[in-house]
Coordinates of C-alpha atoms in Angstrom, one line a residue:
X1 CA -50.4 -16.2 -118.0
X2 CA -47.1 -17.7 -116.8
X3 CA -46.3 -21.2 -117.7
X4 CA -45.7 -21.8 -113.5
X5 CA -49.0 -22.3 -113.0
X6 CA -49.7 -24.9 -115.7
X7 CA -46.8 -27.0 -114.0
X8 CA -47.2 -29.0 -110.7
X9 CA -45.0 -27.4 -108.3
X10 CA -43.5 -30.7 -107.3
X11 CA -42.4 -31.4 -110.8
X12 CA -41.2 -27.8 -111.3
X13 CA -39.1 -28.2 -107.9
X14 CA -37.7 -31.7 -109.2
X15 CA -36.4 -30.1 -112.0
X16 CA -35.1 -27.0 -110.6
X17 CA -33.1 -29.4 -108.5
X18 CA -31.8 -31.4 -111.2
X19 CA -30.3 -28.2 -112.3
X20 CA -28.4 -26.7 -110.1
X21 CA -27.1 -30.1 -109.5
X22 CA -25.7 -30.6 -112.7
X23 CA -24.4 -26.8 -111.7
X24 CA -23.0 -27.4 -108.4
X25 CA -21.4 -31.2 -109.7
X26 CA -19.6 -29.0 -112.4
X27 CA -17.3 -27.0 -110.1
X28 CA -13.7 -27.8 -109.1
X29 CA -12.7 -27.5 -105.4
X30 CA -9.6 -25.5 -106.6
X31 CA -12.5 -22.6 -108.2
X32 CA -13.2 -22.5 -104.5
X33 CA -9.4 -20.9 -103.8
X34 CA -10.3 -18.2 -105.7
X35 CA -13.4 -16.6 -105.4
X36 CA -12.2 -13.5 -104.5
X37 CA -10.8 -13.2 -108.1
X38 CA -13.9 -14.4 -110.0
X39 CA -14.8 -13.6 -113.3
X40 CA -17.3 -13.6 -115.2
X41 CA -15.8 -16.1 -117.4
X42 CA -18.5 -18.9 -117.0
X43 CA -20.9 -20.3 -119.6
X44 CA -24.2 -20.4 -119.9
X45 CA -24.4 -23.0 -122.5
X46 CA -27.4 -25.4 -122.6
X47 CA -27.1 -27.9 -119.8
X48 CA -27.3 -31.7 -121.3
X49 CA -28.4 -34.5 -118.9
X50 CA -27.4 -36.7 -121.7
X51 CA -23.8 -35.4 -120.9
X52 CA -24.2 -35.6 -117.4
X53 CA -25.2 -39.2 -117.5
X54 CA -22.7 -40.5 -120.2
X55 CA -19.5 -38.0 -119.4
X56 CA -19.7 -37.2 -116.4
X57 CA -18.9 -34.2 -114.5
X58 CA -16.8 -31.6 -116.2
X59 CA -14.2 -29.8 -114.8
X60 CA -12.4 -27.9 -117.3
X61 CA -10.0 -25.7 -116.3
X62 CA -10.8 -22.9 -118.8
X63 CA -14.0 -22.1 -117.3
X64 CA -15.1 -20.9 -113.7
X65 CA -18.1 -22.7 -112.9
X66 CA -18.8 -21.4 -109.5
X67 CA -19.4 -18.3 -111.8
X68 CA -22.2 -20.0 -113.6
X69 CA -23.9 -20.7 -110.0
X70 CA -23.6 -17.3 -108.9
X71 CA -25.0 -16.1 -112.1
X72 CA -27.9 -18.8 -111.5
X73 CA -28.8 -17.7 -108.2
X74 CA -29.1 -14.0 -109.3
X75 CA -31.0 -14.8 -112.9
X76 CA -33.4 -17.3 -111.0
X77 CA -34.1 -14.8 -108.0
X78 CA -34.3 -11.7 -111.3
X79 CA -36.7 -14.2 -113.1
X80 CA -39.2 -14.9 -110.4
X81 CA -39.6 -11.2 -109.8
X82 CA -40.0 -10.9 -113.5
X83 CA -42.8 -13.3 -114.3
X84 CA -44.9 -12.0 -111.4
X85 CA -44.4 -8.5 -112.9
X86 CA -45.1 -9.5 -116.4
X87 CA -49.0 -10.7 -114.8
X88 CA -51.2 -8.3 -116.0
X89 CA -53.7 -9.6 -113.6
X90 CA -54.2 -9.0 -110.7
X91 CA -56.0 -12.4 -109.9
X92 CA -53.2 -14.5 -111.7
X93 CA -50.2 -12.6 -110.3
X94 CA -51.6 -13.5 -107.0
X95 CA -52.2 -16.8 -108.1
X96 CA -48.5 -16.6 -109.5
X97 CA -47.2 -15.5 -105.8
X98 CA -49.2 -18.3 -104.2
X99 CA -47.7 -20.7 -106.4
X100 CA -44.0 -19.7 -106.2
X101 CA -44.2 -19.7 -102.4
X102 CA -45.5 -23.4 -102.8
X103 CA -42.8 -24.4 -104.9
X104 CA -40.6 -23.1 -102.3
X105 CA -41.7 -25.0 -100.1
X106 CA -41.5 -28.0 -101.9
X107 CA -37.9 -27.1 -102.3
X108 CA -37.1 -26.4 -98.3
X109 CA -39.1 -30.2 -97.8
X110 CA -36.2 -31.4 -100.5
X111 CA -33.0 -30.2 -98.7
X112 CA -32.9 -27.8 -102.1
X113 CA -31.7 -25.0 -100.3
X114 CA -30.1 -23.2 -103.5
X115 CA -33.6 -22.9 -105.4
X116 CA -35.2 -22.2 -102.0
X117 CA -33.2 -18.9 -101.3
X118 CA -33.4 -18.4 -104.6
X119 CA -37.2 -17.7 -105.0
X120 CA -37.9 -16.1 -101.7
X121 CA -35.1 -13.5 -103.0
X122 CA -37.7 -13.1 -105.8
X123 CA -40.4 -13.0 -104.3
X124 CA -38.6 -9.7 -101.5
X125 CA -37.7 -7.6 -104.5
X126 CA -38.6 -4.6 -104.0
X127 CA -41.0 -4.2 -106.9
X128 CA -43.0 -7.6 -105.6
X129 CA -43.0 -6.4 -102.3
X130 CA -44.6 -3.0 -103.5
X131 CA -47.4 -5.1 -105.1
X132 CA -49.4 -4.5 -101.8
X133 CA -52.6 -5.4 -103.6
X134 CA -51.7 -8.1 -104.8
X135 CA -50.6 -9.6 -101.7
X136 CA -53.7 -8.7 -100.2
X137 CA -55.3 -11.3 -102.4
X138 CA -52.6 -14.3 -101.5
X139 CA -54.1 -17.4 -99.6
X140 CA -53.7 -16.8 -96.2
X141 CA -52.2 -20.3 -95.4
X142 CA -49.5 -19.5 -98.1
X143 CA -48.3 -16.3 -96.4
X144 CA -48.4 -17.8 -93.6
X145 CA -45.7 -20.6 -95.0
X146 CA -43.8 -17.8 -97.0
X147 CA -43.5 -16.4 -93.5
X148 CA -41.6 -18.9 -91.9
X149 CA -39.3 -19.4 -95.2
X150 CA -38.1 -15.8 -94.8
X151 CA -37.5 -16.6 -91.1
X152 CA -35.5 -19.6 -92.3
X153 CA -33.7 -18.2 -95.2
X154 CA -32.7 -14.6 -92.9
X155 CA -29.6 -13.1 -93.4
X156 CA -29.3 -10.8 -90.8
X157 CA -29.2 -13.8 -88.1
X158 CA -26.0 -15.3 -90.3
X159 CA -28.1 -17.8 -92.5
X160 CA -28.3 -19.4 -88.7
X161 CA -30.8 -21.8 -89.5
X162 CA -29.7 -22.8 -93.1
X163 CA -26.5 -23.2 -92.3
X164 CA -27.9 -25.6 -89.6
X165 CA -29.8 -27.5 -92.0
X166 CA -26.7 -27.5 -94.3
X167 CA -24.9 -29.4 -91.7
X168 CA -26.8 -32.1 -91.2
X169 CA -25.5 -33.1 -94.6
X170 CA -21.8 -32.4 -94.4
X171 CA -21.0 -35.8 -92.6
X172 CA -21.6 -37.5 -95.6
X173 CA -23.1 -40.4 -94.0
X174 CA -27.5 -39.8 -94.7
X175 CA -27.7 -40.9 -98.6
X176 CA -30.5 -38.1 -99.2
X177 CA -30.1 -35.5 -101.8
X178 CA -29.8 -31.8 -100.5
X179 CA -28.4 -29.0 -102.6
X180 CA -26.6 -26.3 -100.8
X181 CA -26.8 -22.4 -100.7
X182 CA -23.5 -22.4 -102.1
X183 CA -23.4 -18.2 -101.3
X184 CA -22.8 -19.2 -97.5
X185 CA -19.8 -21.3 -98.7
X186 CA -18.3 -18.4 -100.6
X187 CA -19.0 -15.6 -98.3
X188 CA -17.3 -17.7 -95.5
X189 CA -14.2 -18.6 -97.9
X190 CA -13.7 -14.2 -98.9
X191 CA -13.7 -13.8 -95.4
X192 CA -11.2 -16.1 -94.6
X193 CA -8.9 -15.6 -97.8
X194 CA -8.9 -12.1 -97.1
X195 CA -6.9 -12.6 -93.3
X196 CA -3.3 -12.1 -93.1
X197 CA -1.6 -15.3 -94.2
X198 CA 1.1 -14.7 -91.8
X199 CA 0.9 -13.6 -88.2
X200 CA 3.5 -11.6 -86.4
X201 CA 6.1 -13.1 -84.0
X202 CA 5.9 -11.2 -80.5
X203 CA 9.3 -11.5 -80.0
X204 CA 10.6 -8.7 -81.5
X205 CA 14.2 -9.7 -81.3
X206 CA 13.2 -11.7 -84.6
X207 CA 12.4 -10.5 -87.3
X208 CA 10.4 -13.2 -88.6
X209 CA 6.4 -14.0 -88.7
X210 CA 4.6 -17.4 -88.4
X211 CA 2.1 -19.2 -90.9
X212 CA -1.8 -18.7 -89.9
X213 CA -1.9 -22.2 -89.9
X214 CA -5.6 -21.6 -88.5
X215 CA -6.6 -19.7 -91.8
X216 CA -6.0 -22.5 -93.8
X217 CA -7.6 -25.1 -91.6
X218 CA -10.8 -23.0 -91.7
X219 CA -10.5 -22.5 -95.4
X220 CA -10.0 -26.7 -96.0
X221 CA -13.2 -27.5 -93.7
X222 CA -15.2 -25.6 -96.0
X223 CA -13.9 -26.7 -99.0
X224 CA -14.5 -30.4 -97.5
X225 CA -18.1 -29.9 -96.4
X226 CA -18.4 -28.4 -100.4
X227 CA -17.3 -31.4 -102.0
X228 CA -19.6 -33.8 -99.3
X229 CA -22.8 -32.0 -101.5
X230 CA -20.9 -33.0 -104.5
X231 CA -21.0 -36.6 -103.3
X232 CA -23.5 -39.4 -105.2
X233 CA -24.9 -39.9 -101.3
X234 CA -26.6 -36.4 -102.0
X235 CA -27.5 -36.4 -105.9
X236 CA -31.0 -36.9 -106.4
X237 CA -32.3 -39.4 -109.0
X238 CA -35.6 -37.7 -109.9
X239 CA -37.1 -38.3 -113.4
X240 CA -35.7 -35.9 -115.9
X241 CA -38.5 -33.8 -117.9
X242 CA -37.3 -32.1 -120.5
X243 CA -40.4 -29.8 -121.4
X244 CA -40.2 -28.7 -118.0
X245 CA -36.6 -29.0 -117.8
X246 CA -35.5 -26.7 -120.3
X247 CA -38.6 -23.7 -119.1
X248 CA -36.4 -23.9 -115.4
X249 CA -32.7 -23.3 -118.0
X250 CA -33.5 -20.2 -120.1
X251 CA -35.4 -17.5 -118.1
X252 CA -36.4 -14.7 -119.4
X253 CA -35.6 -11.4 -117.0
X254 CA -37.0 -7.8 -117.1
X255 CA -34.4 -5.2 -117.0
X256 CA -35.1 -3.4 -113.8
X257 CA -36.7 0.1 -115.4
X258 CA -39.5 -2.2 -117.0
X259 CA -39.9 -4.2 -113.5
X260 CA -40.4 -0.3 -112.0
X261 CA -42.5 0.8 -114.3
X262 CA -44.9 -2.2 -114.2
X263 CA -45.1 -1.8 -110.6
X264 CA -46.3 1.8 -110.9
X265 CA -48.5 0.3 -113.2
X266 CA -50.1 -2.1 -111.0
X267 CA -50.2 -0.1 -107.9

């Protein structure tokens, strides 16, 4: 039986978003210049609110930390995939989906769209998804709300509606906390660090090109609206639970021929 289900999903969600915002305070708007180089040089030490409160936010240059929230993102969307596989039963992994697809929902209600993405990723592996029986015995009403989650986190439309969402945010003036799906940010910034840095003159009597000065006013937006989530108008001051706290940290993944075979299993 998962621990999930012995937590409120509301407590589970706070926590989750006290994470990732110790995560997201962590990186440097300079890591941002250079994501198309990134490496997995991060670490996944244990994260200390203690540290958080009395140190503040560190930003040491020896470390990527936008690495640590990219590796987040894909060992919290691994994990949720993995503790529904791990369910032996079929009434309890049911129960398990039901409950995840509540906590997301708690999460889209606190402008955590990180965590959000993050479990409905989970919950479309390909493995859950195979678990047609088990869907089958999901409450209605909470496939009806994981639904309209996938409609709101779907990347085929451009993340149009988070990156809506997100921007209600980036003009720093509601003091509400929100947590962004920092993939958008970085997707946007490869794109636009990949253009040509200079453009050709049409005059070709010189021999001379002229500075995308566009590129680099694109590039500076997004950094900007970055570093407005990083702002104490956004942090959230929910009450820090460490018992809970640290079972959000360390997650325990399947390795992917284990997820497969348990799905065979199952079905």
């Amino acid at each position: 039986r998962s621990f999930v289900l012995g937590i409120r999903s509301e407590d589970f969600a706070q926590q989750c978003c006290l994470i990732e915002q110790i995560l997201l305070r962590r990186v440097h708007w300079t890591e941002l210049l250079n994501v198309n180089n990134l490496s997995k040089t991060g670490s996944k030490n244990e994260l200390s609110m203690m540290d958080e409160k009395v140190n503040g936010v560190d930003h040491s240059p020896s470390e990527m930390h936008i690495t640590c929230l990219i590796e987040r993102f894909n060992d919290m969307s691994q994990w949720v995939a993995s503790e529904i596989l791990r369910t032996s039963s079929i009434d309890l992994r049911a129960k398990l989906i039901g409950k995840f697809i509540r906590i997301a929902q708690k999460c889209y209600r606190m402008n955590n769209f990180c965590t959000l993405n993050q479990i409905i990723y989970g919950l479309q592996n390909s493995y859950v998804e195979r678990l047609k029986r088990t869907w089958e015995k999901v409450n209605s009403n909470e496939k009806s709300v994981f639904k309209k989650l996938v409609e709101f986190t779907n990347p085929f439309s451009n993340f149009r509606l988070v990156r809506e969402a997100m921007d209600k945010f980036t003009d720093n003036e509601n003091s509400i906390g929100a947590l962004p799906f920092a993939g958008i940010f970085l997707s946007d910034l490869v794109h636009l660090i990949e253009l040509p840095t200079n453009e050709k003159e049409t005059d070709l009597s010189n021999d001379y090109s002229l500075v995308n000065f566009q590129k680099f006013r694109q590039i500076a937006q997004l950094v900007r609206k970055f570093i407005t989530f990083q702002s104490p108008n956004h942090m959230y001051d929910y009450e820090y639970i460490p018992s809970i706290f640290q079972k959000c940290q360390f997650l325990y993944i399947l390795e992917e021929d284990v997820m497969k075979e348990l799905c065979e299993e199952y079905e």
